[in-house]
XYZ file of C-alpha atoms in Angstrom:
153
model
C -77.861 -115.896 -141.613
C -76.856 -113.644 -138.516
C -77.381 -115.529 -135.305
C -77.859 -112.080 -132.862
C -78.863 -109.141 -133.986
C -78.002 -106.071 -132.532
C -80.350 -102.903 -132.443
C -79.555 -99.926 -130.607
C -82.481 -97.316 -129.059
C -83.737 -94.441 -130.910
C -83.510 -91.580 -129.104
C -85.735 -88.263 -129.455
C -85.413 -84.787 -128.117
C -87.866 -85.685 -125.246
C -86.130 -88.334 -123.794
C -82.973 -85.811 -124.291
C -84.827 -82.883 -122.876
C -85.574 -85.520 -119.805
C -82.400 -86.136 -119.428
C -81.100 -82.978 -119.263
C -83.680 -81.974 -116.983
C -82.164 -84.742 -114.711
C -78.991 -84.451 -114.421
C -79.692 -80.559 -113.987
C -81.725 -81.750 -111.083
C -78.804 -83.802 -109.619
C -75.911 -80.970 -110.420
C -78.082 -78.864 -108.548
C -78.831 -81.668 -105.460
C -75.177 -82.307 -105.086
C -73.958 -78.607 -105.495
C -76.488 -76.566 -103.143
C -74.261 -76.849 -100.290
C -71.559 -74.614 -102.208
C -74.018 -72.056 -102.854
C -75.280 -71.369 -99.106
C -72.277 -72.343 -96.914
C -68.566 -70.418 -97.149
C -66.867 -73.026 -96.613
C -67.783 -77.133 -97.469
C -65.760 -79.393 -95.477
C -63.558 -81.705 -97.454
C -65.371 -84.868 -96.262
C -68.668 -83.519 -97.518
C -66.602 -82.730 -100.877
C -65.581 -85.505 -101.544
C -69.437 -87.489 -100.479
C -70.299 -84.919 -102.675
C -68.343 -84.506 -105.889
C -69.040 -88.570 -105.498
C -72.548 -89.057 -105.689
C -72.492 -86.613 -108.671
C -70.471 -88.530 -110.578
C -71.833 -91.757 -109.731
C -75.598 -90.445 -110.571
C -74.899 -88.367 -113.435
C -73.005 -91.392 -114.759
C -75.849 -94.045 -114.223
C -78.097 -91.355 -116.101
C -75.484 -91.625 -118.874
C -75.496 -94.902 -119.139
C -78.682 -95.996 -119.086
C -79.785 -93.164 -121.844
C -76.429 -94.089 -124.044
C -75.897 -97.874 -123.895
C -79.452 -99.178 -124.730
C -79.493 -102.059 -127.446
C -81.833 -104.831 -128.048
C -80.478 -108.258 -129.515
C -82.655 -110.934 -131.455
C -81.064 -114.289 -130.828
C -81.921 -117.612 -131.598
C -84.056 -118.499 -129.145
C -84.610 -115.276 -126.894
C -84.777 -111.493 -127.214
C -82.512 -109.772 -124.700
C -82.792 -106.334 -123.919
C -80.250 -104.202 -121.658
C -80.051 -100.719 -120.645
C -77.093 -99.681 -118.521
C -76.772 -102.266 -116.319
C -80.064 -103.447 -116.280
C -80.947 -106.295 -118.589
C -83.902 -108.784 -119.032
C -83.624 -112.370 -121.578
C -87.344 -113.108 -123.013
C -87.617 -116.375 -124.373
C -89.569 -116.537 -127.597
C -92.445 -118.925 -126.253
C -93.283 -116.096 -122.971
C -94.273 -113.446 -125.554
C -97.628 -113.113 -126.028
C -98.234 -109.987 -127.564
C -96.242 -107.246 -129.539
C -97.652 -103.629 -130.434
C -96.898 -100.173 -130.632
C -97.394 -97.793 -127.677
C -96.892 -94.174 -126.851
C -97.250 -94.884 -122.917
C -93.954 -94.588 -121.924
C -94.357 -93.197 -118.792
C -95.604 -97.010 -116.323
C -94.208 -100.226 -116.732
C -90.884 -101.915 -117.311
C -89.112 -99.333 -119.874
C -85.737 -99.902 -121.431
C -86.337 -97.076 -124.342
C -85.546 -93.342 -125.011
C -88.197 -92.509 -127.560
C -91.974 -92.849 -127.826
C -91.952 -94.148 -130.672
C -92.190 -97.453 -128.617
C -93.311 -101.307 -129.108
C -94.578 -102.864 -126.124
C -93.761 -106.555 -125.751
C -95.862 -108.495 -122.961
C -94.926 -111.784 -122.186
C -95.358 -114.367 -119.333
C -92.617 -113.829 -116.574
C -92.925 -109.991 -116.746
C -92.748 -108.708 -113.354
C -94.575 -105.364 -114.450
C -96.753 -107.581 -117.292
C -94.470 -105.604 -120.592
C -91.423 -104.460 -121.581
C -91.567 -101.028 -123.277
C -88.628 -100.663 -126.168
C -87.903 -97.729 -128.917
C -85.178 -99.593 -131.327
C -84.260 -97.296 -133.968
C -84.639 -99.481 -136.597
C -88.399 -99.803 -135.814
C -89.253 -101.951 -139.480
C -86.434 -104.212 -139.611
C -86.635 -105.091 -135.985
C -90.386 -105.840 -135.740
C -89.443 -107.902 -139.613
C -86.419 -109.666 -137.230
C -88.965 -110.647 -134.231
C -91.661 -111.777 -136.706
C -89.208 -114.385 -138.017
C -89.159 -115.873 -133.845
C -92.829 -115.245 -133.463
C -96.000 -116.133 -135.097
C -97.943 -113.137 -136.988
C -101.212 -113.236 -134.951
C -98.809 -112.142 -131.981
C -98.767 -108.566 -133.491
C -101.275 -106.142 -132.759
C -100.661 -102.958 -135.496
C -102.402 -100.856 -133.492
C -101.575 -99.274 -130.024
C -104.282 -100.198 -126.680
């Protein structure tokens, strides 16, 4: 028996159309000044140039490097560098959801599963793990079976 289980996000051509839109958004932010002045001094270049990598970057990251990993006594889910451990015993309810816009998110899909549990600062964590079936099938072996709801609120 596996101790940690790894499952990475699922990610659909909304959350990719999103994304794009994004770092469009931010190209666009940290280029204007090229477009309307002749000449960009090299100080704002480099400020610049900067704060597009560093954005378009954290955009990367946080779409790319999603995973969610069953251990033995906690769920911990990371996107980027943002990362939350959920003991077993906080969760109080698991279901599916398609609101994806409020809350706590660390997915890139709506095809999501909301987990609430005790020490949630927004009340949930929203997740889209590819593997929908076997993950829920993992997190049922943690978690009793009245915990899951099989239909979204």
């Amino acid at each position: 028996m596996k101790l940690n289980m790894i499952f990475h996000s699922k990610i659909d051509r909304f959350y990719l159309s999103l994304n794009g839109i994004a770092l469009l958004i931010v190209a666009l932010a940290c280029f204007f000044p090229y477009f309307i002045e002749d000449e960009v001094p090299i100080t704002a270049s480099v400020i610049l140039i900067g704060t597009f990598v560093l954005c378009e970057g954290l955009l990367l990251w946080l779409l790319f490097d999603i995973r969610y990993e069953i251990k033995p006594d906690h769920l911990f889910v990371k996107a980027g560098p943002v990362s939350k451990r959920i003991p077993y015993e906080e969760i109080s309810r698991v279901s599916p959801t398609r609101d994806v816009f409020s809350g706590f998110r660390l997915l890139s899909s709506q095809d999501a599963i909301e987990i609430l549990y005790r020490s949630a600062f927004m009340g949930s964590v929203k997740i889209s793990p590819l593997e929908k079936e076997r993950f829920l099938d993992e997190l049922k072996r943690h978690l009793p079976e009245s915990k899951f709801n099989e239909t979204p609120f």
